[in-house]
PDB file of C-alpha atoms in Angstrom:
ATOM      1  CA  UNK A   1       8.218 -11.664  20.921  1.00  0.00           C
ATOM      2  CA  UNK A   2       7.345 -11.258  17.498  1.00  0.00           C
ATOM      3  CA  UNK A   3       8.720  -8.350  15.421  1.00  0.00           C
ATOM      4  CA  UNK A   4       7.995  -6.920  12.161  1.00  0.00           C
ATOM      5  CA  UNK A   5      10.624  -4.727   9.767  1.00  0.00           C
ATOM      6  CA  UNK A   6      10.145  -3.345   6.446  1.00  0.00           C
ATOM      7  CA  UNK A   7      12.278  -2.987   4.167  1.00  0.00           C
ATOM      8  CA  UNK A   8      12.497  -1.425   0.301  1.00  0.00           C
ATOM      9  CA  UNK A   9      13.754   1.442  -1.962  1.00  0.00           C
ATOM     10  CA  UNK A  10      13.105   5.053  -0.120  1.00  0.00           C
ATOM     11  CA  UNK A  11      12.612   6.846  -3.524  1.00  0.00           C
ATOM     12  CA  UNK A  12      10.668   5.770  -6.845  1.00  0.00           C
ATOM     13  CA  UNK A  13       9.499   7.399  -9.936  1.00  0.00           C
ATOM     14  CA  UNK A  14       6.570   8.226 -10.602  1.00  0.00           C
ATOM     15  CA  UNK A  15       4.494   5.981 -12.552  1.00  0.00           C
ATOM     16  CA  UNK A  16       6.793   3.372 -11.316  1.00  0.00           C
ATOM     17  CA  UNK A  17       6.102   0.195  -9.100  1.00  0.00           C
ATOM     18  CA  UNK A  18       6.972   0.401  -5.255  1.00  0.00           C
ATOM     19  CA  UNK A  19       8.277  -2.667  -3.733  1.00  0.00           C
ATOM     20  CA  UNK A  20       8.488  -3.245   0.049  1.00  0.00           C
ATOM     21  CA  UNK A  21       8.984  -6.221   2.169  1.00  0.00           C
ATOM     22  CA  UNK A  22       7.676  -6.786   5.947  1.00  0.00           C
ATOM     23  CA  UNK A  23      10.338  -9.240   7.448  1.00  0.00           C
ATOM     24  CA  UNK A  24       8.427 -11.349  10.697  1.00  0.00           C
ATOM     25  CA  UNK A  25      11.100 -12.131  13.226  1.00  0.00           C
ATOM     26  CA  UNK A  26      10.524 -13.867  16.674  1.00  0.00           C
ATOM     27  CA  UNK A  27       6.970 -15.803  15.049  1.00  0.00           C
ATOM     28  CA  UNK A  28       5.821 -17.607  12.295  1.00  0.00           C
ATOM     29  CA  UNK A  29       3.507 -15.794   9.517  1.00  0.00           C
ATOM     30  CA  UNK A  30       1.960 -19.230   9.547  1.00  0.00           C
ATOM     31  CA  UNK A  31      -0.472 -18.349  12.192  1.00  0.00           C
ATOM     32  CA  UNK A  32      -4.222 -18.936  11.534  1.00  0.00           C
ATOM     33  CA  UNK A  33      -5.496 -16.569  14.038  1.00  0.00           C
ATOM     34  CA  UNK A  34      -3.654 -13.453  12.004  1.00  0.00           C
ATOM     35  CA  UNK A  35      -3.946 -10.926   8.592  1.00  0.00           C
ATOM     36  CA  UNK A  36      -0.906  -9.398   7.819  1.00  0.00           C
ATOM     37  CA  UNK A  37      -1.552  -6.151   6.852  1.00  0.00           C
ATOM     38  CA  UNK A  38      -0.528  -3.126   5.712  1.00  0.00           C
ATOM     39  CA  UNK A  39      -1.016   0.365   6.604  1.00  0.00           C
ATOM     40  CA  UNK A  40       0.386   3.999   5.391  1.00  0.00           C
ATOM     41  CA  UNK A  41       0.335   7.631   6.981  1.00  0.00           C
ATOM     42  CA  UNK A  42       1.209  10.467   4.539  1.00  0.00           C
ATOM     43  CA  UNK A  43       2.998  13.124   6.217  1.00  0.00           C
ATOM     44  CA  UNK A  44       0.600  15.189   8.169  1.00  0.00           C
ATOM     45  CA  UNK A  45      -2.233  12.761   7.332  1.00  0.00           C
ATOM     46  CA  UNK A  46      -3.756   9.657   9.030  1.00  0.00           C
ATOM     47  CA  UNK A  47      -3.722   6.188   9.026  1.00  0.00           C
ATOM     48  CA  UNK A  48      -4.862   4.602   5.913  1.00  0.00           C
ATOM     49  CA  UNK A  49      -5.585   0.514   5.523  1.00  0.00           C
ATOM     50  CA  UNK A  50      -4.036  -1.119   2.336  1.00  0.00           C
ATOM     51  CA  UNK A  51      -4.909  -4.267   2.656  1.00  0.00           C
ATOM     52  CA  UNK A  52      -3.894  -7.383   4.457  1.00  0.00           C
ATOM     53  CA  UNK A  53      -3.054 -11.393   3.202  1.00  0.00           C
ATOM     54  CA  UNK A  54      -3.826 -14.235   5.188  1.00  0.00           C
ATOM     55  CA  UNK A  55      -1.195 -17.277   5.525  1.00  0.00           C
ATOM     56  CA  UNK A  56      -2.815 -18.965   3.146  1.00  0.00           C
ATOM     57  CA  UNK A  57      -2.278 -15.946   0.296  1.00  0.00           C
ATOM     58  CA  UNK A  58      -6.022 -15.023   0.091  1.00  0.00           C
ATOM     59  CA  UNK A  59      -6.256 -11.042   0.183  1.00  0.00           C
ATOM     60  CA  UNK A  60      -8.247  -8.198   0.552  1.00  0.00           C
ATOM     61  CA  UNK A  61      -7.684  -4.482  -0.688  1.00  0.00           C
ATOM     62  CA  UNK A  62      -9.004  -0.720  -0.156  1.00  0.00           C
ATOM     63  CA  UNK A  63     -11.622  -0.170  -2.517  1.00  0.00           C
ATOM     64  CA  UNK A  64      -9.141   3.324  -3.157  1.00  0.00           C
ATOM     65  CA  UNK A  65      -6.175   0.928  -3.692  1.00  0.00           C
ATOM     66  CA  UNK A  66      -7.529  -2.153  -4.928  1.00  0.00           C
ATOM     67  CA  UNK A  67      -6.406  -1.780  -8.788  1.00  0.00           C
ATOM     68  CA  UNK A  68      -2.786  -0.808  -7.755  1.00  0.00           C
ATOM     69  CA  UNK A  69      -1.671  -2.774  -4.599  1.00  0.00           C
ATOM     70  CA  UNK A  70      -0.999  -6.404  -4.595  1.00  0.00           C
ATOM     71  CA  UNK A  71      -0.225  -8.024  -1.008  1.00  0.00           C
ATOM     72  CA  UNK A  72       1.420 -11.288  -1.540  1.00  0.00           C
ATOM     73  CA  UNK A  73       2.922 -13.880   1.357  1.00  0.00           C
ATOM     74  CA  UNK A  74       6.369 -16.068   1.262  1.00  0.00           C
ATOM     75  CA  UNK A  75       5.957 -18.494   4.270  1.00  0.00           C
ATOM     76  CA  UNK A  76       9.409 -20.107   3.775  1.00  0.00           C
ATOM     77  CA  UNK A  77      10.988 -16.321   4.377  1.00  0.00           C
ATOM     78  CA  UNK A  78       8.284 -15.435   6.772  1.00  0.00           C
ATOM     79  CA  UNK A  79       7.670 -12.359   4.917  1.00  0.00           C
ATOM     80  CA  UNK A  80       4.855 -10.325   2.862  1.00  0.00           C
ATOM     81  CA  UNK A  81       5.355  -8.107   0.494  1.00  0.00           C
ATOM     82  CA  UNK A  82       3.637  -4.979  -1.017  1.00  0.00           C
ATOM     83  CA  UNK A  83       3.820  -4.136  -4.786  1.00  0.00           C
ATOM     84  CA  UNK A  84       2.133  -0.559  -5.747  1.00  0.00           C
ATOM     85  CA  UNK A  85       1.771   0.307  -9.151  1.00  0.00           C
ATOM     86  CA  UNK A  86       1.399   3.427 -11.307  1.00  0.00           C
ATOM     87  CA  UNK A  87       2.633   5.478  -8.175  1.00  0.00           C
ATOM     88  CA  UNK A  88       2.305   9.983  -7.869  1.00  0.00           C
ATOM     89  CA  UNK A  89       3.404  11.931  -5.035  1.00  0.00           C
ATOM     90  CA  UNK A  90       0.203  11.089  -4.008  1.00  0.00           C
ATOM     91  CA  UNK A  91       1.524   7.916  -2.422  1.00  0.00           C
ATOM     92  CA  UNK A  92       4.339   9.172  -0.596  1.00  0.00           C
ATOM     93  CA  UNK A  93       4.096   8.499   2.974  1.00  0.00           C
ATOM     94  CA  UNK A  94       5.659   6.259   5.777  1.00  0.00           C
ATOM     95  CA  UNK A  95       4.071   2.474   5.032  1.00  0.00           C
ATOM     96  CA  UNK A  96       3.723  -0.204   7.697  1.00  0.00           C
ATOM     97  CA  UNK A  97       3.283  -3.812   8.550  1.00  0.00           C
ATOM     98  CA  UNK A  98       0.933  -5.056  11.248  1.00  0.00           C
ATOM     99  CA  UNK A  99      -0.166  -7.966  12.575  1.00  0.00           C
ATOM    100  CA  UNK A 100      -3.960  -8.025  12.655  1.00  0.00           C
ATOM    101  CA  UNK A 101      -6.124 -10.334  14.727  1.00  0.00           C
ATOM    102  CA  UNK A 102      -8.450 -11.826  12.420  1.00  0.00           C
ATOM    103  CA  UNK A 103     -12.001 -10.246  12.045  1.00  0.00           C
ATOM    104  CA  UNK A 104     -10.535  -7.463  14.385  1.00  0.00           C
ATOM    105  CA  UNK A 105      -9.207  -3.714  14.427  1.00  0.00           C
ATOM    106  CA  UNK A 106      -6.456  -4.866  16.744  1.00  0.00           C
ATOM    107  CA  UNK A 107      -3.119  -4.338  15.569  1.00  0.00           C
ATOM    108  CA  UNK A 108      -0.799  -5.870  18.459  1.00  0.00           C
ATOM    109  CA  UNK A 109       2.113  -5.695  16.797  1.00  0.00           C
ATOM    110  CA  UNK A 110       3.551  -2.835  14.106  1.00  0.00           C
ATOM    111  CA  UNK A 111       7.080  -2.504  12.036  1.00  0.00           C
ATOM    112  CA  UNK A 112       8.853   0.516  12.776  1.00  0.00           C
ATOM    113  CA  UNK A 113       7.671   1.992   9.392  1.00  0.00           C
ATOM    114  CA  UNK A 114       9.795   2.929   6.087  1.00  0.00           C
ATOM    115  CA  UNK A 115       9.070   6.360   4.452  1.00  0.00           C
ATOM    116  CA  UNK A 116       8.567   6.165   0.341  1.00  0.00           C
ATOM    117  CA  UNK A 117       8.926   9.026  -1.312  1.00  0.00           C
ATOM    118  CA  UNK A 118       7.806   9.233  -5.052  1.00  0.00           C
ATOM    119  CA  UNK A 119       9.690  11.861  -6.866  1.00  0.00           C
ATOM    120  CA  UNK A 120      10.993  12.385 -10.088  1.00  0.00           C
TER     121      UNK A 120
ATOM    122  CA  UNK B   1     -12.043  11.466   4.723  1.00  0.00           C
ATOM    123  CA  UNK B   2     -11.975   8.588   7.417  1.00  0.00           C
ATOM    124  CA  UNK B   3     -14.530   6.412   7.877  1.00  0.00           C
ATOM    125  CA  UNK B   4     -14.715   6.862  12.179  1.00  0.00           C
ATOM    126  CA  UNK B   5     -14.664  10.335  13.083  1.00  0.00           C
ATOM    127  CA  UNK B   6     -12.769  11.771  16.049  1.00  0.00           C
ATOM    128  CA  UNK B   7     -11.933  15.406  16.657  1.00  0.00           C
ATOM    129  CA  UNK B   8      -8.717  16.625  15.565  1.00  0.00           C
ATOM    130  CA  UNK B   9      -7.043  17.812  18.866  1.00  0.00           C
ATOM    131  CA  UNK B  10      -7.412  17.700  22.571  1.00  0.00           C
ATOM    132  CA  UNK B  11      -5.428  18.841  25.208  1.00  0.00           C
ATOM    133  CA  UNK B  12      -5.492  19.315  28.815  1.00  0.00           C
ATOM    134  CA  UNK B  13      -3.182  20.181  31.525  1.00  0.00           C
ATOM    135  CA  UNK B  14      -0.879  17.482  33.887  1.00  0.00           C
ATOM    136  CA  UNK B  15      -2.582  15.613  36.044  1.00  0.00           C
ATOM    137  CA  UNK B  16      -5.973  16.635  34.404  1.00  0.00           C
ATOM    138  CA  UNK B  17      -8.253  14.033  32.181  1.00  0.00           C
ATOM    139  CA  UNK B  18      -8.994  13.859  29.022  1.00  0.00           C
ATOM    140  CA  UNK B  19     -11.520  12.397  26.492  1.00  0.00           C
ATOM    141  CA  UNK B  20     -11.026  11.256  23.171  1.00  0.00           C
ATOM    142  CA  UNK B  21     -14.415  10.299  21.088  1.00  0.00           C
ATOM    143  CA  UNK B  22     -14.797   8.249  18.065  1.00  0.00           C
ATOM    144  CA  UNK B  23     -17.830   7.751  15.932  1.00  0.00           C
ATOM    145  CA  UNK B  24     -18.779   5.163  13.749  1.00  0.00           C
ATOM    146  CA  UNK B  25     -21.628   3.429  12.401  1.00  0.00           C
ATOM    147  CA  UNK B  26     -23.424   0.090  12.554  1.00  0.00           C
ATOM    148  CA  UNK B  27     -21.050  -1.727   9.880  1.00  0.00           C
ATOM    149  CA  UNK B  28     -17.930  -0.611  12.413  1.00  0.00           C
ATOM    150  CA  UNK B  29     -17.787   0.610  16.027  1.00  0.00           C
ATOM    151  CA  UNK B  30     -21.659  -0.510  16.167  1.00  0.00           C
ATOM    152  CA  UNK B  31     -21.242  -4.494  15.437  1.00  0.00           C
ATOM    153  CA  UNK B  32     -17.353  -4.681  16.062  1.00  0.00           C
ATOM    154  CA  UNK B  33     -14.908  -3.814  19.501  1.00  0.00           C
ATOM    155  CA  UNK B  34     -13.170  -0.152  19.181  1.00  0.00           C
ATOM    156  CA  UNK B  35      -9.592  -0.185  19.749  1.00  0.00           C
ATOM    157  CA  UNK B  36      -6.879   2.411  20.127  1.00  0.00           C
ATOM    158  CA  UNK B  37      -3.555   3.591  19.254  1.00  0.00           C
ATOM    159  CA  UNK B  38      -0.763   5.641  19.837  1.00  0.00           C
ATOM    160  CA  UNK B  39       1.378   7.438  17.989  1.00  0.00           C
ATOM    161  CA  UNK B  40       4.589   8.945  19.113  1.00  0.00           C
ATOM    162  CA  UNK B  41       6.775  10.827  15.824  1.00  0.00           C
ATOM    163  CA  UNK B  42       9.508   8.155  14.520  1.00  0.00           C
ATOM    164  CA  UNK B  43       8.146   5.163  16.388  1.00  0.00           C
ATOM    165  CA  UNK B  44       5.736   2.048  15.427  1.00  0.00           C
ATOM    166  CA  UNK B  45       2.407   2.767  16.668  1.00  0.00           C
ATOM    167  CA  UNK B  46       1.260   1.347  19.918  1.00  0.00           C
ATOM    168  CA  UNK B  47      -2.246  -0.468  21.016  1.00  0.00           C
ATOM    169  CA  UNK B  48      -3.260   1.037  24.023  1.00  0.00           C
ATOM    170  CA  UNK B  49      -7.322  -0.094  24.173  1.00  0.00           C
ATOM    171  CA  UNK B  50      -8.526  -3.159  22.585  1.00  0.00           C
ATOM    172  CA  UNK B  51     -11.747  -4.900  23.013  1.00  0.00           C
ATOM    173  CA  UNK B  52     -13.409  -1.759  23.837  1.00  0.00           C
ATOM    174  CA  UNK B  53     -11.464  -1.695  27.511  1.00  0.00           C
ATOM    175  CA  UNK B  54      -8.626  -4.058  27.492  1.00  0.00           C
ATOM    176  CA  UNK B  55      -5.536  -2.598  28.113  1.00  0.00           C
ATOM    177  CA  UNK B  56      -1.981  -4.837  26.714  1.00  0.00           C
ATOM    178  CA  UNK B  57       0.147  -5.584  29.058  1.00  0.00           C
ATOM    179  CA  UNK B  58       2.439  -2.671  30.039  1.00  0.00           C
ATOM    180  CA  UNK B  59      -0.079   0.207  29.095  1.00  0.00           C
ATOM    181  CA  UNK B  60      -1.073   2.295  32.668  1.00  0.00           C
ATOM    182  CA  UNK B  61      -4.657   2.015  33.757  1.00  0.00           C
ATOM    183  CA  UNK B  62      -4.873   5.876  33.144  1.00  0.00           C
ATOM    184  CA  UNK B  63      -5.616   4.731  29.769  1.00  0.00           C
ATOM    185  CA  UNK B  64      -9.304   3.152  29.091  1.00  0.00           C
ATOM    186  CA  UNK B  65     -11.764   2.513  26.908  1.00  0.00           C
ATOM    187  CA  UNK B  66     -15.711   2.516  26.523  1.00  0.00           C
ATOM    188  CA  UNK B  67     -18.187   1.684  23.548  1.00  0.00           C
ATOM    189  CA  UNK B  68     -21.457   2.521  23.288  1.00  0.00           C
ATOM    190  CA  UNK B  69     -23.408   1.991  20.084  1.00  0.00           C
ATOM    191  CA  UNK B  70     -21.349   3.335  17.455  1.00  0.00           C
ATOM    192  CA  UNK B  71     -19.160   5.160  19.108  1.00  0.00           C
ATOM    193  CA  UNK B  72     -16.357   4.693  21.650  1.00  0.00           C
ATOM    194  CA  UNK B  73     -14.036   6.821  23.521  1.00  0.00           C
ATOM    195  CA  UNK B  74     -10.531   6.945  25.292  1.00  0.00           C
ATOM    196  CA  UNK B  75     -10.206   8.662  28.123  1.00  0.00           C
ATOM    197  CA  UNK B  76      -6.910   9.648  30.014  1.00  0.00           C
ATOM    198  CA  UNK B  77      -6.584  10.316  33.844  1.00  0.00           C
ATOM    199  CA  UNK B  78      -3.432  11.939  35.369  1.00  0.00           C
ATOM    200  CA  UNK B  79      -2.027  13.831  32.467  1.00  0.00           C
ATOM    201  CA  UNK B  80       2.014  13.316  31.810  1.00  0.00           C
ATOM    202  CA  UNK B  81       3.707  15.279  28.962  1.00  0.00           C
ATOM    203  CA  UNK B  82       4.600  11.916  27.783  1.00  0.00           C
ATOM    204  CA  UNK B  83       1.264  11.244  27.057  1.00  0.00           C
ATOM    205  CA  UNK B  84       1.602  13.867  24.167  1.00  0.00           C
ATOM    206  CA  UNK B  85       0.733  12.100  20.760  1.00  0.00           C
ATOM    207  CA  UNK B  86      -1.449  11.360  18.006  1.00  0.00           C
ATOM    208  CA  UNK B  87      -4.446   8.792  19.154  1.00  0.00           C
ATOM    209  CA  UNK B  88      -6.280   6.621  16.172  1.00  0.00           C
ATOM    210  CA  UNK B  89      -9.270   4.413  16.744  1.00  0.00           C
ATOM    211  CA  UNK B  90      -9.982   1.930  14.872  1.00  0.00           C
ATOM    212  CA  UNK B  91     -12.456  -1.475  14.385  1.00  0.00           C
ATOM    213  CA  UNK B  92     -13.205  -3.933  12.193  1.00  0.00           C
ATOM    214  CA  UNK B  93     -15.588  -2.753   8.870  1.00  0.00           C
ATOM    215  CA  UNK B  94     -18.072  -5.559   8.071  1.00  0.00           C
ATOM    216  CA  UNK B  95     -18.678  -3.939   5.005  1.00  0.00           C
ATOM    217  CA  UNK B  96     -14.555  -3.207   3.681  1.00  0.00           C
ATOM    218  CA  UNK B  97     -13.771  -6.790   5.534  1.00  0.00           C
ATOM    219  CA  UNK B  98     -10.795  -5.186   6.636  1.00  0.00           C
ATOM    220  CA  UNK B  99      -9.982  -2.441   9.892  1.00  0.00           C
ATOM    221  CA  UNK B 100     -11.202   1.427   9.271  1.00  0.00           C
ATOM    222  CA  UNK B 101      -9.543   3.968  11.266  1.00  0.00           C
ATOM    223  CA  UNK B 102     -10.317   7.454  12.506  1.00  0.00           C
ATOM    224  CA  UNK B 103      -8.288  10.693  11.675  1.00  0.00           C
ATOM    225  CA  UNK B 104      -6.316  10.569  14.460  1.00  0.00           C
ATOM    226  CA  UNK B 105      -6.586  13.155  17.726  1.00  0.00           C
ATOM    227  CA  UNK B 106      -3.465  15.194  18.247  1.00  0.00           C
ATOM    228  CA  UNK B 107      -3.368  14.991  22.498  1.00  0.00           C
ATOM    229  CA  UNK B 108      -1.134  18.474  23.633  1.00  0.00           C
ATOM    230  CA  UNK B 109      -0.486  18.778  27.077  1.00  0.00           C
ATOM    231  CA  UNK B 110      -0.021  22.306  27.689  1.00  0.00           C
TER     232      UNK B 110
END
């Protein structure tokens, strides 16, 4: 079945960019029926939406994120990726991939998360 | 702030039932299908309700799901410590063109 694991640095500077990369194992990102998305939960805190790419690379954002996050897709690697710029502690949290059904809140299937921590 | 609103914790005792609520408006919940999550500390979270009432394969029909209007609920029969966890809803937002999500219920069985 299809699987999704992120990957990227555990600790950046503030002001600095965060890089992470959602790895799709067992299925191909190709799929037209999907968004890729992804989604963070700072500690203690809820769910928040970043934003999700669609296999052909069109995106959409957070309005709260939208000048700092770029979602991009590499359909040879079967991966997206998440670039964050100008981070604060503010955007420390545990950040995850998800498949999303198109159109849908359903979010069959979720990466095991990787916690970012932005300190100095 | 979220954008659906559920209460912040819930509990009951084993074997009782529980209900989770989740409120939205016409832009969400009230033109979209309400669907549900689980989340257990240091693992992926899980859908347990989507569609309004659909359960995934593997998820016990002690867990289901209703909608009406703009708001839907999750309701839990036969409590099991196990069961203790966070619960999100969540739906599409017409108006974001992406999913919203409540603040999450923290479920304690006592």
């Amino acid at each position: 079945q299809v699987q999704l694991q992120e990957s990227g640095p555990g600790l950046v500077k503030p002001s600095q960019t965060l890089s992470l990369t959602c790895t799709v194992s067992g299925g191909s990102i190709n799929s037209r029926s999907y968004y890729w998305s992804w989604i963070r939960q700072p500690a203690g805190k809820g769910l928040e939406w970043i934003g999700h790419v669609y296999t052909s690379g069109s995106t959409n954002y957070s309005p709260s994120l939208k000048s700092r996050a770029t979602i991009s897709v590499d359909t040879s690697k079967n991966q997206l990726t998440l670039k964050l710029s100008s981070v604060t502690a503010a955007d420390t949290a545990v950040y995850h991939c998800a498949r999303n059904l198109l159109g849908s809140g359903k979010l069959d299937v979720w990466g095991q998360g990787t916690t970012v921590t932005v300190s100095s | 702030q979220s954008v659906l609103t559920q209460p912040p914790s819930a509990s009951g005792t084993p074997g009782q039932s529980v209900t989770i609520s989740c409120s939205g408006s016409s832009s969400n919940i009230g033109g979209n299908a309400a669907n549900w999550y689980q989340l257990l500390p240091g693992t992926a979270p899980k859908l347990l309700i989507y569609s309004n009432n659909q359960r995934p394969s593997g998820v016990p029909d002690r867990f289901s799901g209703s909608k009406s209007g703009t708001s839907a609920s999750l309701a839990i029969s036969g409590l099991q410590s196990a069961d203790e966890a966070d619960y999100y809803c969540a739906a599409w937002d017409d108006s974001l063109n992406g999913p919203v999500f409540g603040g999450g219920t923290k479920l304690t069985v006592l």
